[in-house]
Amino acid sequence: MPAPPVGVVGLGQLGGSLAAALVAAGRPVAGWDVDPAARDAAAARGVRITRELSGVVVLAVPLPLMATALDGLDVDPDATVTDLGSVKRPVLEQLGRALGSRYVGGHPMCGTERSGHAAVDAGLFTGARWALCLEPGTELPRWLRVAEVALAAGAEVVPVTAAEHDDAVAAVSHVPHLLAAALAAAAGRAGPLALALAAGSFRDGTRVIGSDPAFVRAMVDGNAGPTAAALARVQEQLARPWAELVADGHAVATRPRGRRAVRVPLDRAALLALGRAGGAVTRRLAAFVEGRLPDDGLPDDAVPDGGVPGPA
Amino acid sequence: MPAPPVGVVGLGQLGGSLAAALVAAGRPVAGWDVDPAARDAAAARGVRITRELSGVVVLAVPLPLMATALDGLDVDPDATVTDLGSVKRPVLEQLGRALGSRYVGGHPMCGTERSGHAAVDAGLFTGARWALCLEPGTELPRWLRVAEVALAAGAEVVPVTAAEHDDAVAAVSHVPHLLAAALAAAAGRAGPLALALAAGSFRDGTRVIGSDPAFVRAMVDGNAGPTAAALARVQEQLARPWAELVADGHAVATRPRGRRAVRVPLDRAALLALGRAGGAVTRRLAAFVEGRLPDDGLPDDAVPDGGVPGPA
């Protein structure tokens, strides 16, 4: 079966980069953006500009616009719809209600503090993890079609539920934005001398709050519960004796990153187990997917429902 | 008067880089290290290896070794002694008691998570801020001799008191290490899925805790009071409504960085005022120093005791 067409709604940094990566991979890509300049830039990269979309339709618009992103577009009623939003439960509630099992939530873990079509980069997804939601009601064939789009763009696919995703990104993405903001704001109050002495550790620790504040607010407000819980867990860590805290944080930050190959059957439980064990899908074959699992002491049965360790 | 000789004790990343920068700037540099490999590496870069040190003697050893760094060395009794330690009050108490007004505390705001003589880089200090302590008892001519060493290495000199320095670096350096540790430790407890989804914001937010834990512990424990106070101020920020926090942090992180030239007389109060206003000394002339002040709204009289705005 030939790969389905891909339609990208929103041709800014993420959507434009995805379209460019897919064009580079030889897949036909259609797309639309309300901004004529973004449309022109995408057309120049080989994207067919149209309101008629089918196959896998990717919503690459800011979270506040997600619910209305398809308004005015002519989308095939059998299209699979996915998105690139940084939180998944709220989008699942909105789009899952409207689209049912045709909706598969996704979130590529990339992007920079730049935005807009001028920041498009066909290599943005290369090697990135792309969380892809497998809810109880998700149709596995549609999930696999979206996974193949992510793989074609150069990413690895992490099978998750929306709830697992939102908890995880609260810890590794949303809380870092709040910590960066607090660090910068407190240094600002400490005064000009402190800012004059700020060097590498301050620059690294505050870089992410250089992003558009409206984007950061939509992200943390859209995932408020998990973010507040993850922030409380960071504050528990800050209450520990510093020697323990420093040793523990150092161990996590410098953990070994080796990975080993696994095969996982086309089965929701097995795929989610791969994701929970820190693994990712790297390739789809007919009857299974190939993936990689962290090589740092997780037992081979971390993928209990059929993960077959060994060279894929 | 010719520039005094420089002797560097400890030829690891910081001391070796300083020696290399000064050799490159044409200044004669002597040095010593307990490690023969570090001595050989420095000798190959043009450092004269000897235990007999005079002029400006720079202690580039870890904080726990500072008090005994001169043991076994033959140091000119009139030498000015400075150090590169990341906290200043404790070193002032130790060395100030032993050396009196011959001690001038310093702290270049550079260095990386690498260490040792293999990490030596003659450009490490280029453009870096170098805090240099002007206590009530500091002899200004000795302070200026050390400042000229820092300037020769490519740094800008920030006049501070030890207490001001320790409060400032708690906010912009020591707290960032603890936040990075807490972020990493909390993510480690969140589990393999969270670590698998960790991307740029987590990498930036945890990078600094990749440093040697013993070094980080010595730094925060050596500055425990100011670090605890600065951490409490960050926690106050974290209790603010997120919209305010994000807007405020973004404004500090993206503040304009323009600077304007000033002239400052050779006077302790005027130099400290320059430092408090976020300024730095960039050049020494006979009767004054040239410096730069942030150009972001500080009034021209931010250097009240003689700072003369205008092209230097």
XYZ file of C-alpha atoms in Angstrom:
624
model
C 0.000 0.000 0.000
C 1.463 3.361 -0.959
C 2.082 5.866 1.828
C -0.942 8.145 2.235
C -0.628 11.828 1.299
C 0.217 14.283 4.062
C -1.483 17.632 4.596
C 0.063 20.170 6.943
C -2.096 22.913 8.479
C 0.136 25.746 9.689
C 3.467 26.239 7.910
C 5.473 27.993 10.629
C 8.605 26.577 12.259
C 7.212 23.140 13.144
C 4.729 22.619 10.304
C 6.999 24.140 7.680
C 9.947 22.065 8.877
C 7.853 18.883 8.824
C 6.635 19.635 5.309
C 10.200 20.343 4.168
C 11.495 17.124 5.771
C 8.764 15.050 4.085
C 9.372 16.678 0.704
C 13.072 15.865 1.151
C 12.076 12.261 1.946
C 10.167 12.067 -1.324
C 6.635 12.164 0.077
C 4.013 14.373 -1.570
C 2.978 17.118 0.847
C 0.024 19.474 0.666
C -0.381 22.353 3.076
C -2.183 25.496 4.130
C -1.472 28.527 6.300
C -3.593 31.623 6.928
C -0.438 33.700 6.309
C 0.277 34.190 2.568
C 4.008 34.645 3.286
C 4.152 31.238 5.014
C 2.280 29.695 2.066
C 4.713 31.228 -0.418
C 7.734 30.046 1.561
C 6.335 26.509 1.735
C 5.427 26.486 -1.969
C 9.016 27.429 -2.784
C 10.094 24.321 -0.827
C 7.862 22.024 -2.878
C 4.668 21.991 -0.806
C 1.428 21.975 -2.825
C -0.675 24.824 -1.386
C -4.339 23.859 -1.121
C -7.299 23.816 1.257
C -8.143 20.235 0.169
C -6.348 17.839 2.484
C -6.449 14.063 2.865
C -4.445 11.099 4.142
C -2.619 12.183 7.302
C -3.570 15.778 8.195
C -1.145 17.424 10.638
C -2.331 20.390 12.730
C 0.780 22.498 13.305
C -0.881 25.513 14.918
C -0.571 27.059 18.396
C -2.611 25.370 21.132
C -5.231 28.157 21.403
C -6.018 27.737 17.671
C -6.177 23.933 17.658
C -9.974 23.643 17.979
C -10.620 25.874 14.952
C -7.640 24.856 12.807
C -9.768 22.837 10.372
C -12.387 25.588 9.895
C -12.619 26.620 6.263
C -10.574 23.643 5.036
C -11.893 20.810 2.874
C -10.652 17.692 4.683
C -11.367 14.148 3.463
C -13.844 12.647 5.985
C -11.642 9.534 6.235
C -8.410 11.482 6.870
C -6.411 10.693 10.001
C -5.849 13.913 11.938
C -2.837 14.441 14.184
C -1.316 17.509 15.846
C 2.043 18.730 17.129
C 0.786 20.436 20.302
C 2.921 20.424 23.434
C 0.095 19.115 25.671
C -2.096 16.177 24.779
C -4.998 15.739 27.232
C -6.708 19.061 26.370
C -6.284 18.517 22.618
C -7.577 14.944 22.948
C -10.681 16.272 24.701
C -11.295 18.865 21.987
C -10.373 16.980 18.827
C -11.182 13.498 20.086
C -14.762 14.623 20.715
C -15.032 16.063 17.202
C -13.050 13.449 15.283
C -13.392 10.260 17.349
C -10.908 7.550 16.519
C -9.688 9.511 13.467
C -7.641 11.681 15.865
C -4.129 10.553 16.921
C -2.365 13.060 19.206
C 1.307 13.737 18.684
C 4.133 15.881 20.034
C 7.616 16.039 18.500
C 10.178 16.967 21.174
C 11.974 19.591 19.167
C 11.614 23.198 18.125
C 13.688 26.117 19.266
C 13.054 29.496 20.821
C 12.704 30.771 17.226
C 9.345 30.573 15.504
C 7.635 31.338 12.192
C 8.311 30.199 8.647
C 11.713 31.928 8.590
C 12.860 29.352 11.188
C 11.987 26.346 8.994
C 14.653 23.619 9.009
C 14.187 20.331 7.136
C 16.538 18.660 9.668
C 14.606 19.814 12.756
C 13.156 16.350 13.454
C 16.276 14.314 12.761
C 16.876 12.112 15.800
C 14.124 13.818 17.825
C 11.651 11.825 19.907
C 8.067 12.183 18.737
C 5.454 11.196 21.304
C 2.410 9.611 19.646
C -0.724 8.844 21.626
C -2.170 5.354 21.771
C -5.436 5.769 23.691
C -7.765 2.817 24.326
C -9.896 3.996 21.413
C -7.054 4.701 18.970
C -7.197 2.694 15.728
C -3.781 1.065 15.445
C -3.624 1.330 11.604
C -4.171 5.106 11.868
C -1.534 5.333 14.627
C 0.924 3.481 12.383
C 0.199 5.825 9.467
C 1.050 8.838 11.629
C 4.092 7.019 13.047
C 5.361 6.506 9.514
C 5.082 10.243 8.866
C 7.170 10.934 11.981
C 9.726 8.275 11.003
C 9.897 9.678 7.465
C 10.722 13.095 8.949
C 13.699 11.528 10.757
C 12.182 11.219 14.241
C 11.814 8.229 16.580
C 8.297 7.498 17.791
C 7.542 7.144 21.503
C 4.212 5.365 22.124
C 2.393 7.000 25.054
C -1.034 7.765 26.406
C -2.018 11.428 26.543
C -1.932 11.284 30.340
C 1.538 9.708 30.447
C 2.768 12.268 27.941
C 1.471 15.246 29.875
C 3.003 14.008 33.131
C 6.355 13.336 31.460
C 6.642 16.659 29.619
C 5.610 18.524 32.754
C 8.776 17.120 34.366
C 11.208 17.570 31.470
C 9.856 20.562 29.557
C 7.204 22.647 31.300
C 8.868 22.814 34.722
C 12.225 23.761 33.109
C 10.475 26.798 31.597
C 9.165 27.861 35.011
C 12.530 27.271 36.704
C 14.229 29.348 34.010
C 11.710 32.134 34.523
C 12.154 32.085 38.307
C 15.936 32.047 38.021
C 15.916 35.028 35.650
C 13.317 36.985 37.631
C 15.169 36.459 40.922
C 18.490 37.506 39.355
C 16.797 40.592 37.947
C 15.798 41.549 41.489
C 19.301 40.793 42.770
C 20.415 43.730 40.622
C 22.867 44.881 37.944
C 25.977 43.478 39.650
C 24.492 39.967 39.713
C 23.471 40.211 36.058
C 26.940 41.501 35.176
C 28.518 38.433 36.807
C 26.070 36.019 35.133
C 27.937 33.540 32.952
C 27.490 30.066 31.506
C 25.384 28.467 34.231
C 22.941 31.393 34.225
C 22.816 31.513 30.436
C 22.082 27.780 30.191
C 19.616 27.892 33.065
C 17.586 30.759 31.585
C 17.887 30.128 27.822
C 14.461 28.541 27.404
C 12.601 31.512 28.873
C 13.831 33.527 25.887
C 10.893 31.868 24.054
C 7.714 33.820 23.297
C 5.952 34.297 26.691
C 2.516 33.693 25.109
C 3.707 30.288 23.883
C 5.141 29.403 27.314
C 1.960 30.494 29.105
C -0.263 28.452 26.765
C 1.974 25.443 27.414
C 2.049 25.567 31.212
C -1.573 26.715 31.581
C -2.666 23.950 29.200
C -0.924 21.391 31.417
C -1.448 23.087 34.755
C -2.155 20.056 36.939
C 0.813 17.888 35.903
C 3.087 20.946 35.822
C 2.141 21.975 39.365
C 2.705 18.387 40.540
C 6.085 18.157 38.805
C 7.092 21.547 40.221
C 6.209 20.316 43.709
C 8.487 17.313 43.129
C 11.341 19.629 42.149
C 10.739 21.624 45.325
C 10.924 18.407 47.369
C 14.310 17.799 45.786
C 15.437 21.320 46.700
C 14.658 20.570 50.349
C 17.156 17.678 50.434
C 20.677 18.069 51.847
C 22.739 19.663 49.070
C 25.377 16.919 48.989
C 22.721 14.276 48.266
C 20.899 16.501 45.813
C 24.058 17.314 43.853
C 25.157 13.668 43.713
C 21.716 12.477 42.602
C 21.246 15.217 39.989
C 24.733 14.597 38.613
C 24.010 10.869 38.300
C 20.830 11.486 36.292
C 22.383 14.191 34.092
C 25.381 12.002 33.229
C 23.615 8.623 32.999
C 24.861 6.366 30.228
C 22.854 6.633 27.010
C 23.556 3.305 25.313
C 20.585 1.605 23.712
C 19.847 -1.831 22.340
C 17.632 -2.968 19.488
C 14.267 -4.611 20.131
C 11.343 -5.854 18.058
C 7.855 -5.087 19.264
C 4.658 -6.595 17.854
C 1.925 -4.345 16.462
C 0.036 -4.360 19.732
C -1.060 -1.417 21.888
C 0.112 -2.887 25.212
C 3.527 -3.860 23.850
C 4.051 -0.489 22.198
C 3.078 1.414 25.360
C 5.412 -0.806 27.395
C 8.245 0.145 25.029
C 7.496 3.829 25.662
C 7.267 3.405 29.447
C 10.661 1.699 29.450
C 12.215 4.723 27.751
C 12.222 3.128 24.311
C 11.208 4.400 20.893
C 10.135 2.983 17.547
C 12.762 3.489 14.866
C 11.258 1.577 11.912
C 8.035 -0.066 10.884
C 8.001 -3.465 9.224
C 5.012 -5.556 8.157
C 4.254 -7.432 11.359
C 6.195 -5.523 13.989
C 8.160 -2.371 14.619
C 11.822 -2.064 15.376
C 12.843 0.067 18.297
C 15.571 0.984 20.738
C 15.565 0.570 24.504
C 17.897 2.349 26.951
C 20.858 0.144 27.766
C 21.308 1.304 31.344
C 20.168 -1.581 33.440
C 16.521 -1.944 32.479
C 15.725 -5.648 32.335
C 15.069 -7.297 28.979
C 11.483 -7.895 30.077
C 10.858 -4.153 30.424
C 8.741 -4.715 27.323
C 6.663 -7.507 28.799
C 4.124 -8.128 26.094
C 6.256 -9.331 23.259
C 9.327 -7.144 23.096
C 11.987 -9.361 21.592
C 15.482 -8.175 22.457
C 18.206 -8.679 19.927
C 19.371 -7.229 16.659
C 16.404 -6.123 14.619
C 57.021 50.703 35.694
C 57.207 47.318 33.970
C 54.383 44.870 34.636
C 55.267 42.596 37.567
C 55.911 38.899 36.921
C 53.023 36.499 37.376
C 53.221 33.176 39.186
C 50.388 30.673 38.821
C 49.873 27.965 41.445
C 47.789 25.154 39.999
C 47.979 24.602 36.232
C 44.625 22.891 35.610
C 41.866 24.324 33.446
C 41.700 27.792 35.040
C 45.340 28.273 36.067
C 46.719 26.665 32.910
C 44.425 28.743 30.722
C 45.395 31.949 32.536
C 49.091 31.141 32.168
C 48.599 30.380 28.467
C 46.644 33.617 27.930
C 49.353 35.684 29.638
C 52.147 33.991 27.677
C 50.180 34.775 24.517
C 49.925 38.403 25.703
C 53.721 38.547 26.057
C 53.931 38.504 29.844
C 56.509 36.279 31.541
C 54.726 33.580 33.549
C 56.113 31.233 36.186
C 54.048 28.413 37.618
C 53.817 25.300 39.721
C 51.483 22.312 40.054
C 51.759 19.249 42.281
C 50.945 17.132 39.204
C 54.028 16.580 36.974
C 51.771 16.109 33.907
C 50.213 19.541 34.460
C 53.712 21.044 34.878
C 54.896 19.426 31.632
C 51.824 20.645 29.736
C 52.336 24.203 31.023
C 56.069 24.146 30.271
C 55.247 23.163 26.694
C 53.087 26.303 26.505
C 55.951 28.564 27.609
C 55.426 28.672 31.389
C 58.618 28.665 33.462
C 58.168 25.858 36.007
C 59.492 26.851 39.427
C 58.603 26.961 43.116
C 60.010 30.528 43.367
C 57.185 32.961 42.712
C 56.954 36.749 42.900
C 54.991 39.716 41.594
C 51.333 38.679 41.302
C 50.863 35.123 42.580
C 47.607 33.515 41.450
C 46.177 30.599 43.439
C 44.298 28.482 40.912
C 43.508 25.518 43.141
C 40.214 24.027 44.379
C 38.625 25.783 47.358
C 39.452 23.027 49.873
C 43.165 23.368 48.998
C 43.301 27.181 49.081
C 44.626 27.505 52.651
C 47.606 25.218 51.969
C 48.295 26.160 48.350
C 51.437 28.133 49.224
C 52.917 25.398 51.416
C 56.282 24.295 50.096
C 56.583 27.224 47.700
C 59.126 30.021 47.918
C 57.032 33.178 47.537
C 58.487 36.700 47.612
C 57.259 38.262 50.920
C 56.161 41.365 48.984
C 54.196 39.432 46.350
C 50.523 40.253 45.851
C 48.477 37.072 46.210
C 45.177 36.567 44.445
C 42.967 33.537 43.816
C 40.366 32.305 41.337
C 38.005 30.672 43.856
C 34.264 30.726 43.253
C 33.464 32.107 46.738
C 35.236 35.050 48.307
C 34.261 35.568 51.972
C 35.715 32.239 53.198
C 38.931 32.698 51.207
C 39.228 36.278 52.458
C 38.928 35.013 56.025
C 41.618 32.372 55.480
C 44.131 34.187 53.287
C 43.365 37.692 54.510
C 44.315 36.625 58.028
C 47.578 35.100 56.783
C 48.527 37.658 54.145
C 46.831 40.890 55.273
C 46.581 43.573 52.639
C 48.792 41.541 50.264
C 45.719 39.410 49.456
C 43.294 40.522 46.730
C 40.452 38.041 46.128
C 39.342 37.346 42.589
C 36.897 35.214 40.631
C 36.803 34.998 36.834
C 33.289 34.092 35.677
C 34.303 31.414 33.218
C 35.345 27.795 33.163
C 33.377 24.895 31.819
C 32.162 21.565 33.113
C 35.534 20.204 31.923
C 38.541 20.386 34.209
C 42.254 19.576 34.362
C 45.185 20.650 32.227
C 43.756 18.887 29.150
C 40.965 21.502 29.180
C 43.375 24.474 28.994
C 42.262 27.169 26.547
C 44.212 30.431 26.124
C 40.964 32.123 25.033
C 38.975 31.051 28.111
C 39.012 34.536 29.664
C 38.340 36.546 26.511
C 35.382 38.801 27.243
C 34.683 37.159 30.605
C 33.869 39.194 33.713
C 36.459 38.843 36.471
C 35.243 39.906 39.908
C 38.056 41.475 41.949
C 37.615 42.310 45.610
C 38.135 45.813 46.940
C 37.797 45.457 50.703
C 38.235 48.435 53.040
C 41.778 47.229 53.741
C 42.763 46.454 50.137
C 45.801 48.397 48.869
C 44.623 49.998 45.629
C 48.033 49.645 43.866
C 47.974 45.885 44.527
C 44.345 45.689 43.328
C 45.352 47.471 40.111
C 48.277 45.081 39.561
C 45.913 42.103 39.759
C 43.357 43.917 37.577
C 46.039 44.360 34.918
C 46.678 40.608 34.953
C 42.962 39.968 34.394
C 42.800 42.589 31.630
C 45.918 41.115 29.990
C 44.172 37.725 29.921
C 41.303 39.311 27.965
C 38.781 39.703 30.804
C 36.871 42.735 32.089
C 37.272 43.517 35.792
C 34.232 43.952 38.046
C 35.123 45.766 41.294
C 33.206 44.200 44.217
C 33.434 43.489 47.894
C 33.679 39.835 48.904
C 30.204 40.047 50.433
C 28.666 41.592 47.310
C 30.375 38.986 45.166
C 29.120 36.062 47.218
C 25.531 37.346 47.195
C 25.640 37.952 43.438
C 27.158 34.595 42.455
C 24.709 32.799 44.755
C 21.935 34.205 42.545
C 23.526 33.671 39.121
C 25.807 30.666 39.587
C 25.327 28.649 42.765
C 21.520 28.504 42.710
C 21.546 27.498 39.009
C 23.635 24.464 39.998
C 21.078 23.462 42.657
C 18.122 24.046 40.305
C 19.820 21.915 37.669
C 20.395 19.155 40.218
C 16.787 19.262 41.426
C 15.436 19.265 37.866
C 17.563 16.254 36.936
C 16.853 14.348 40.158
C 13.088 14.914 39.870
C 13.104 13.811 36.207
C 15.048 10.712 37.200
C 12.253 9.825 39.614
C 9.615 10.573 36.978
C 11.070 7.595 35.122
C 12.442 6.366 31.780
C 9.591 7.749 29.659
C 10.190 11.281 30.969
C 13.939 10.991 30.353
C 13.248 9.633 26.850
C 11.139 12.711 26.064
C 13.721 15.126 27.513
C 14.932 17.542 24.853
C 16.458 21.001 24.597
C 14.908 22.673 27.626
C 15.910 19.779 29.893
C 19.403 19.594 28.405
C 19.970 23.326 28.889
C 18.418 23.290 32.358
C 20.584 20.422 33.617
C 23.880 20.975 31.746
C 25.711 22.595 34.630
C 25.136 19.677 36.992
C 27.311 17.591 34.666
C 30.209 19.256 36.519
C 32.226 17.315 39.108
C 29.902 16.929 42.140
C 32.786 17.533 44.575
C 33.421 20.905 42.925
C 29.732 21.832 43.067
C 29.438 20.798 46.727
C 32.515 22.823 47.713
C 31.033 25.817 45.913
C 27.548 25.760 47.462
C 28.741 24.658 50.909
C 31.397 27.387 50.849
C 28.680 29.974 50.141
C 25.850 28.337 52.074
C 24.211 31.422 53.583
C 23.911 33.538 50.430
C 22.991 30.456 48.380
C 20.169 29.500 50.757
C 18.898 33.100 50.682
C 19.049 33.262 46.882
C 17.302 29.889 46.619
C 14.528 31.186 48.873
C 14.126 34.159 46.524
C 13.781 31.805 43.545
C 11.142 29.866 45.475
C 9.235 33.105 46.115
C 9.255 33.647 42.363
C 7.918 30.129 41.800
C 4.941 30.949 44.027
C 3.842 33.826 41.752
C 1.062 33.418 39.175
C 2.687 31.762 36.158
C 1.661 34.476 33.688
C 3.489 37.138 35.738
C 6.460 34.877 36.382
C 6.880 33.990 32.708
C 6.584 37.636 31.600
C 9.063 38.837 34.229
C 11.596 36.058 33.586
C 11.378 36.616 29.835
C 12.001 40.349 30.281
C 15.158 39.731 32.330
C 16.469 36.982 30.032
C 16.003 39.115 26.917
C 16.988 42.507 28.359
C 19.001 44.736 26.027
C 22.755 44.440 26.490
C 24.041 47.713 25.105
C 26.788 49.425 27.085
C 28.372 52.854 27.109
C 31.919 53.958 27.885
C 32.800 55.638 31.188
C 35.936 56.862 32.929
C 36.313 56.116 36.614
C 38.968 57.639 38.900
C 41.341 55.377 40.824
C 39.197 55.478 43.919
C 37.658 52.595 45.862
C 34.170 54.118 46.188
C 33.977 55.039 42.501
C 35.206 51.613 41.378
C 32.720 49.789 43.624
C 29.915 52.034 42.341
C 30.851 51.005 38.794
C 30.542 47.343 39.786
C 27.222 47.834 41.593
C 25.800 49.524 38.502
C 26.627 46.456 36.432
C 29.752 47.972 34.937
C 33.258 46.660 34.411
C 36.777 48.002 33.954
C 38.087 47.445 30.444
C 41.418 49.307 30.518
C 43.742 50.961 32.978
C 45.318 54.317 32.272
C 47.571 56.417 34.491
C 45.014 58.351 36.517
C 41.792 56.459 35.897
C 40.356 53.318 34.430
C 38.103 52.999 31.443
C 35.001 50.927 31.779
C 31.633 50.034 30.355
C 28.225 50.515 31.948
C 25.006 48.779 30.890
C 23.024 50.968 28.542
C 19.580 49.891 29.699
C 18.213 52.801 31.587
C 20.670 53.218 34.460
C 21.157 56.921 35.049
C 24.480 58.510 34.174
C 25.037 59.168 37.871
C 24.949 55.438 38.649
C 28.668 55.942 39.248
C 28.240 58.768 41.691
C 31.782 59.344 42.809
C 33.417 60.456 39.640
C 32.293 58.229 36.818
C 32.475 60.435 33.766
C 30.172 59.237 30.976
C 31.282 59.674 27.419
C 33.779 58.173 25.015
C 36.886 57.160 26.905
